[in-house]
mmCIF file of C-alpha atoms in Angstrom:
data_model
loop_
_atom_site.group_PDB
_atom_site.id
_atom_site.type_symbol
_atom_site.label_atom_id
_atom_site.label_comp_id
_atom_site.label_asym_id
_atom_site.label_seq_id
_atom_site.Cartn_x
_atom_site.Cartn_y
_atom_site.Cartn_z
ATOM 1 C CA UNK A 1 166.508 112.271 -18.212
ATOM 2 C CA UNK A 2 165.564 111.479 -14.952
ATOM 3 C CA UNK A 3 164.585 115.278 -14.544
ATOM 4 C CA UNK A 4 162.388 115.245 -17.047
ATOM 5 C CA UNK A 5 160.873 112.089 -16.359
ATOM 6 C CA UNK A 6 159.971 113.759 -12.486
ATOM 7 C CA UNK A 7 159.165 116.659 -13.784
ATOM 8 C CA UNK A 8 156.349 115.053 -16.380
ATOM 9 C CA UNK A 9 155.221 113.276 -12.784
ATOM 10 C CA UNK A 10 155.364 116.288 -10.343
ATOM 11 C CA UNK A 11 153.328 118.419 -13.179
ATOM 12 C CA UNK A 12 149.905 117.220 -12.698
ATOM 13 C CA UNK A 13 150.137 117.780 -8.726
ATOM 14 C CA UNK A 14 147.761 121.294 -7.781
ATOM 15 C CA UNK A 15 148.839 120.602 -4.312
ATOM 16 C CA UNK A 16 152.364 119.078 -2.260
ATOM 17 C CA UNK A 17 152.275 115.496 -3.185
ATOM 18 C CA UNK A 18 156.203 114.806 -3.010
ATOM 19 C CA UNK A 19 158.555 114.725 -0.291
ATOM 20 C CA UNK A 20 162.204 115.054 -1.106
ATOM 21 C CA UNK A 21 164.339 113.697 1.681
ATOM 22 C CA UNK A 22 167.852 115.525 1.305
ATOM 23 C CA UNK A 23 170.829 114.710 2.765
ATOM 24 C CA UNK A 24 171.294 111.556 5.809
ATOM 25 C CA UNK A 25 171.630 107.809 5.213
ATOM 26 C CA UNK A 26 169.845 105.493 2.847
ATOM 27 C CA UNK A 27 169.563 102.623 3.494
ATOM 28 C CA UNK A 28 168.143 100.627 -0.315
ATOM 29 C CA UNK A 29 169.023 98.149 -2.489
ATOM 30 C CA UNK A 30 170.501 97.394 -5.753
ATOM 31 C CA UNK A 31 169.189 94.651 -8.056
ATOM 32 C CA UNK A 32 172.241 94.543 -10.265
ATOM 33 C CA UNK A 33 173.926 93.588 -7.140
ATOM 34 C CA UNK A 34 171.298 91.832 -5.612
ATOM 35 C CA UNK A 35 173.162 93.740 -1.827
ATOM 36 C CA UNK A 36 171.746 96.069 0.625
ATOM 37 C CA UNK A 37 173.316 99.539 -0.712
ATOM 38 C CA UNK A 38 174.514 102.252 1.477
ATOM 39 C CA UNK A 39 174.055 106.080 -0.016
ATOM 40 C CA UNK A 40 175.990 108.636 2.143
ATOM 41 C CA UNK A 41 174.439 112.101 1.852
ATOM 42 C CA UNK A 42 171.871 111.673 -0.708
ATOM 43 C CA UNK A 43 168.160 112.442 -1.005
ATOM 44 C CA UNK A 44 165.223 110.925 -1.931
ATOM 45 C CA UNK A 45 162.134 111.707 -3.546
ATOM 46 C CA UNK A 46 158.851 110.060 -2.763
ATOM 47 C CA UNK A 47 154.473 110.210 -2.690
ATOM 48 C CA UNK A 48 153.258 106.856 -2.333
ATOM 49 C CA UNK A 49 156.089 104.960 -3.103
ATOM 50 C CA UNK A 50 159.983 106.117 -3.602
ATOM 51 C CA UNK A 51 160.184 107.360 -7.106
ATOM 52 C CA UNK A 52 164.073 108.414 -7.369
ATOM 53 C CA UNK A 53 166.845 107.750 -4.669
ATOM 54 C CA UNK A 54 171.083 110.221 -5.689
ATOM 55 C CA UNK A 55 173.792 109.543 -4.365
ATOM 56 C CA UNK A 56 174.574 113.018 -3.800
ATOM 57 C CA UNK A 57 172.872 115.311 -1.575
ATOM 58 C CA UNK A 58 171.539 117.394 -4.141
ATOM 59 C CA UNK A 59 170.984 114.934 -7.032
ATOM 60 C CA UNK A 60 167.491 116.276 -6.363
ATOM 61 C CA UNK A 61 167.599 120.050 -5.877
ATOM 62 C CA UNK A 62 165.985 121.286 -8.883
ATOM 63 C CA UNK A 63 162.887 119.942 -7.163
ATOM 64 C CA UNK A 64 163.174 120.999 -3.840
ATOM 65 C CA UNK A 65 162.205 124.443 -5.307
ATOM 66 C CA UNK A 66 158.856 123.092 -6.184
ATOM 67 C CA UNK A 67 155.598 124.554 -4.589
ATOM 68 C CA UNK A 68 154.373 121.320 -5.016
ATOM 69 C CA UNK A 69 157.347 119.371 -3.159
ATOM 70 C CA UNK A 70 157.837 119.714 0.731
ATOM 71 C CA UNK A 71 161.962 118.850 1.536
ATOM 72 C CA UNK A 72 162.735 117.648 4.997
ATOM 73 C CA UNK A 73 166.077 118.104 5.799
ATOM 74 C CA UNK A 74 167.457 114.491 7.048
ATOM 75 C CA UNK A 75 170.898 115.086 7.692
ATOM 76 C CA UNK A 76 172.224 112.728 10.517
ATOM 77 C CA UNK A 77 169.321 110.578 10.084
ATOM 78 C CA UNK A 78 169.592 106.982 8.772
ATOM 79 C CA UNK A 79 166.440 106.589 6.366
ATOM 80 C CA UNK A 80 165.946 102.664 5.777
ATOM 81 C CA UNK A 81 163.599 100.315 3.989
ATOM 82 C CA UNK A 82 160.352 99.307 7.061
ATOM 83 C CA UNK A 83 160.890 96.269 8.897
ATOM 84 C CA UNK A 84 159.356 92.831 8.867
ATOM 85 C CA UNK A 85 158.180 91.110 11.710
ATOM 86 C CA UNK A 86 156.937 87.725 10.524
ATOM 87 C CA UNK A 87 155.080 86.548 14.027
ATOM 88 C CA UNK A 88 153.617 88.676 16.026
ATOM 89 C CA UNK A 89 149.485 88.285 17.626
ATOM 90 C CA UNK A 90 148.286 91.892 17.487
ATOM 91 C CA UNK A 91 144.913 90.776 19.263
ATOM 92 C CA UNK A 92 147.260 90.471 22.185
ATOM 93 C CA UNK A 93 148.425 93.714 22.262
ATOM 94 C CA UNK A 94 145.621 94.461 24.687
ATOM 95 C CA UNK A 95 147.800 92.680 27.120
ATOM 96 C CA UNK A 96 150.799 93.903 27.444
ATOM 97 C CA UNK A 97 153.263 94.726 30.158
ATOM 98 C CA UNK A 98 150.857 92.213 31.920
ATOM 99 C CA UNK A 99 153.575 89.349 32.105
ATOM 100 C CA UNK A 100 156.966 90.640 32.089
ATOM 101 C CA UNK A 101 158.489 88.058 34.025
ATOM 102 C CA UNK A 102 156.807 84.708 33.050
ATOM 103 C CA UNK A 103 156.956 81.516 32.531
ATOM 104 C CA UNK A 104 155.628 79.782 28.629
ATOM 105 C CA UNK A 105 153.061 77.498 30.487
ATOM 106 C CA UNK A 106 151.491 79.987 32.390
ATOM 107 C CA UNK A 107 151.331 82.205 29.794
ATOM 108 C CA UNK A 108 149.578 80.104 27.403
ATOM 109 C CA UNK A 109 147.215 79.455 30.307
ATOM 110 C CA UNK A 110 146.465 82.857 31.504
ATOM 111 C CA UNK A 111 146.594 85.396 28.068
ATOM 112 C CA UNK A 112 146.568 82.746 25.571
ATOM 113 C CA UNK A 113 143.695 82.008 23.005
ATOM 114 C CA UNK A 114 142.649 78.659 25.504
ATOM 115 C CA UNK A 115 143.010 81.317 28.246
ATOM 116 C CA UNK A 116 140.052 83.597 29.886
ATOM 117 C CA UNK A 117 140.915 86.016 27.708
ATOM 118 C CA UNK A 118 138.518 83.853 24.965
ATOM 119 C CA UNK A 119 135.634 84.596 27.364
ATOM 120 C CA UNK A 120 136.545 88.371 28.538
ATOM 121 C CA UNK A 121 138.024 89.702 24.774
ATOM 122 C CA UNK A 122 134.270 91.140 22.896
ATOM 123 C CA UNK A 123 134.765 91.746 19.000
ATOM 124 C CA UNK A 124 135.174 95.517 20.094
ATOM 125 C CA UNK A 125 138.074 93.984 22.327
ATOM 126 C CA UNK A 126 139.991 92.094 18.763
ATOM 127 C CA UNK A 127 139.676 94.986 16.969
ATOM 128 C CA UNK A 128 140.743 97.760 18.839
ATOM 129 C CA UNK A 129 144.024 95.725 19.963
ATOM 130 C CA UNK A 130 144.819 94.527 16.132
ATOM 131 C CA UNK A 131 144.439 98.407 15.690
ATOM 132 C CA UNK A 132 146.746 99.034 18.116
ATOM 133 C CA UNK A 133 148.838 96.560 17.718
ATOM 134 C CA UNK A 134 149.727 97.793 14.172
ATOM 135 C CA UNK A 135 149.807 101.011 15.096
ATOM 136 C CA UNK A 136 152.201 100.706 17.391
ATOM 137 C CA UNK A 137 154.303 98.400 15.104
ATOM 138 C CA UNK A 138 154.052 101.389 12.213
ATOM 139 C CA UNK A 139 155.344 103.687 14.664
ATOM 140 C CA UNK A 140 158.787 101.120 15.671
ATOM 141 C CA UNK A 141 159.623 101.153 12.261
ATOM 142 C CA UNK A 142 157.635 97.999 11.094
ATOM 143 C CA UNK A 143 155.999 97.989 8.621
ATOM 144 C CA UNK A 144 154.663 94.498 6.906
ATOM 145 C CA UNK A 145 154.000 92.086 9.248
ATOM 146 C CA UNK A 146 152.868 88.107 9.548
ATOM 147 C CA UNK A 147 150.300 88.759 12.278
ATOM 148 C CA UNK A 148 149.330 85.745 13.435
ATOM 149 C CA UNK A 149 145.884 86.035 14.746
ATOM 150 C CA UNK A 150 145.123 83.174 17.364
ATOM 151 C CA UNK A 151 142.594 84.814 18.958
ATOM 152 C CA UNK A 152 139.141 84.284 16.533
ATOM 153 C CA UNK A 153 137.053 83.101 19.160
ATOM 154 C CA UNK A 154 133.666 83.364 16.370
ATOM 155 C CA UNK A 155 133.480 85.090 12.822
ATOM 156 C CA UNK A 156 132.713 88.485 14.770
ATOM 157 C CA UNK A 157 136.011 88.520 16.839
ATOM 158 C CA UNK A 158 138.119 87.378 13.701
ATOM 159 C CA UNK A 159 135.845 90.209 11.459
ATOM 160 C CA UNK A 160 136.898 92.628 13.630
ATOM 161 C CA UNK A 161 140.290 91.970 13.907
ATOM 162 C CA UNK A 162 141.032 91.498 10.038
ATOM 163 C CA UNK A 163 138.649 95.014 10.020
ATOM 164 C CA UNK A 164 141.096 96.481 12.124
ATOM 165 C CA UNK A 165 144.177 95.219 10.241
ATOM 166 C CA UNK A 166 142.499 97.085 7.012
ATOM 167 C CA UNK A 167 142.126 100.283 9.256
ATOM 168 C CA UNK A 168 146.092 100.672 10.409
ATOM 169 C CA UNK A 169 147.052 100.935 7.121
ATOM 170 C CA UNK A 170 149.825 98.392 7.556
ATOM 171 C CA UNK A 171 151.470 96.101 5.145
ATOM 172 C CA UNK A 172 149.520 92.686 6.265
ATOM 173 C CA UNK A 173 149.577 89.044 5.326
ATOM 174 C CA UNK A 174 146.895 88.787 8.528
ATOM 175 C CA UNK A 175 146.340 84.256 9.018
ATOM 176 C CA UNK A 176 142.974 83.438 10.662
ATOM 177 C CA UNK A 177 144.017 80.798 13.697
ATOM 178 C CA UNK A 178 142.048 78.089 12.890
ATOM 179 C CA UNK A 179 142.265 75.083 16.134
ATOM 180 C CA UNK A 180 139.695 74.405 19.213
ATOM 181 C CA UNK A 181 137.760 77.434 20.725
ATOM 182 C CA UNK A 182 137.302 77.667 24.052
ATOM 183 C CA UNK A 183 132.867 77.774 25.021
ATOM 184 C CA UNK A 184 132.994 77.694 29.139
ATOM 185 C CA UNK A 185 135.328 78.694 32.139
ATOM 186 C CA UNK A 186 133.562 76.238 34.989
ATOM 187 C CA UNK A 187 133.363 73.527 33.708
ATOM 188 C CA UNK A 188 136.260 74.518 31.734
ATOM 189 C CA UNK A 189 134.881 73.481 28.262
ATOM 190 C CA UNK A 190 136.450 72.931 23.942
ATOM 191 C CA UNK A 191 134.425 72.992 21.666
ATOM 192 C CA UNK A 192 137.101 71.402 19.628
ATOM 193 C CA UNK A 193 135.787 70.828 16.225
ATOM 194 C CA UNK A 194 135.257 74.959 15.764
ATOM 195 C CA UNK A 195 137.360 74.860 12.874
ATOM 196 C CA UNK A 196 134.751 73.256 10.636
ATOM 197 C CA UNK A 197 133.157 76.830 10.318
ATOM 198 C CA UNK A 198 136.059 78.734 11.075
ATOM 199 C CA UNK A 199 137.199 76.765 7.199
ATOM 200 C CA UNK A 200 134.400 77.931 6.205
ATOM 201 C CA UNK A 201 134.743 81.727 7.173
ATOM 202 C CA UNK A 202 137.826 81.654 6.040
ATOM 203 C CA UNK A 203 137.337 80.407 2.350
ATOM 204 C CA UNK A 204 134.308 83.187 2.342
ATOM 205 C CA UNK A 205 136.397 85.810 3.000
ATOM 206 C CA UNK A 206 138.887 84.349 0.898
ATOM 207 C CA UNK A 207 136.488 85.280 -2.242
ATOM 208 C CA UNK A 208 137.499 89.294 -1.036
ATOM 209 C CA UNK A 209 141.183 88.793 -0.746
ATOM 210 C CA UNK A 210 143.486 91.607 -1.166
ATOM 211 C CA UNK A 211 141.899 93.454 1.259
ATOM 212 C CA UNK A 212 142.916 97.674 1.098
ATOM 213 C CA UNK A 213 144.203 97.823 -2.479
ATOM 214 C CA UNK A 214 146.429 94.762 -2.032
ATOM 215 C CA UNK A 215 148.295 95.324 1.341
ATOM 216 C CA UNK A 216 146.778 93.272 3.073
ATOM 217 C CA UNK A 217 146.147 89.851 2.291
ATOM 218 C CA UNK A 218 144.542 86.796 4.250
ATOM 219 C CA UNK A 219 146.621 83.358 5.381
ATOM 220 C CA UNK A 220 145.524 80.940 7.364
ATOM 221 C CA UNK A 221 147.589 80.273 10.695
ATOM 222 C CA UNK A 222 147.509 76.305 11.692
ATOM 223 C CA UNK A 223 148.058 76.049 15.495
ATOM 224 C CA UNK A 224 145.530 72.732 16.336
ATOM 225 C CA UNK A 225 146.733 69.885 17.540
ATOM 226 C CA UNK A 226 148.888 67.720 14.954
ATOM 227 C CA UNK A 227 146.716 65.755 12.411
ATOM 228 C CA UNK A 228 143.570 68.854 12.472
ATOM 229 C CA UNK A 229 147.373 71.040 11.371
ATOM 230 C CA UNK A 230 147.433 68.750 8.301
ATOM 231 C CA UNK A 231 144.006 68.849 7.073
ATOM 232 C CA UNK A 232 144.247 72.296 7.895
ATOM 233 C CA UNK A 233 147.509 73.115 5.956
ATOM 234 C CA UNK A 234 145.981 70.691 2.958
ATOM 235 C CA UNK A 235 142.337 73.207 3.383
ATOM 236 C CA UNK A 236 144.698 76.146 2.467
ATOM 237 C CA UNK A 237 146.379 74.572 -0.363
ATOM 238 C CA UNK A 238 143.154 73.873 -1.856
#
C-alpha cells in the first residue's frame, strides 16, 4: 500500500522531484511513544517534506530506479531533524569574532544595540548580516531559530532584517526588537520613546504575517527597561 501511494505522489513529476537517502542512521520521531526513534541502516524519501521513512535499507528500493528520484548513499552518515536555536542575533553576524575574549558589559557597549553600530550600520548592512547569519545556521544544521532582532535602529533597518530572514529560506520567528535607539554619539543621546513608532511598525508588518509561505513569523523582542517591557508585552497580546 505504501509503495502504491508513493508511486502516485511521484507520477506527476517530469523531472527529479524527490530524493532517496539510502543507508545511514536516521533520527526520527515516534508519534505513538512521543519519543525519538533511531532507525539504523534505513531509507528516507523526501521532496519539500518527508514522504516516507523505512526501517530497512531496501524498504524503498522500488523507487531507486525511478527517473524522477535521485538516490544518495548515506551509509555511515547520521540524518537528523534540523536543530532549533532559541536565541539568535543575526544582525550582529558581521561583527563575529571581533570580541572573542570580552566581558558582557564591554560587549554590550561596543557591539550591542546601544553601541557604535547604531550609528554605523546601514539597512544594507543589516540585510547582509541577517542573511548570512541564517545561511550560516543552515550550513550548521540549524533550520529554525528565534531571532531576537534588537538592532532595529529604524524602520528601514527592521524591514531589511526581515527581508534578509525571508530570503535565507530558513524557518524563523523574527522578533522585532523594541526599545530605546541611539541617535547621537557625542554627546551620547538616546531616543527613549522610539518604541512608540516601533510598535506601530510592528502592527503594520503583522498585517502581512506570516511570510515566505509560513516559514517566517513575526514576533516581538522586548528588551527595554522593565516598565516599558510590560507595556510591550501587553501590546503584543492585544
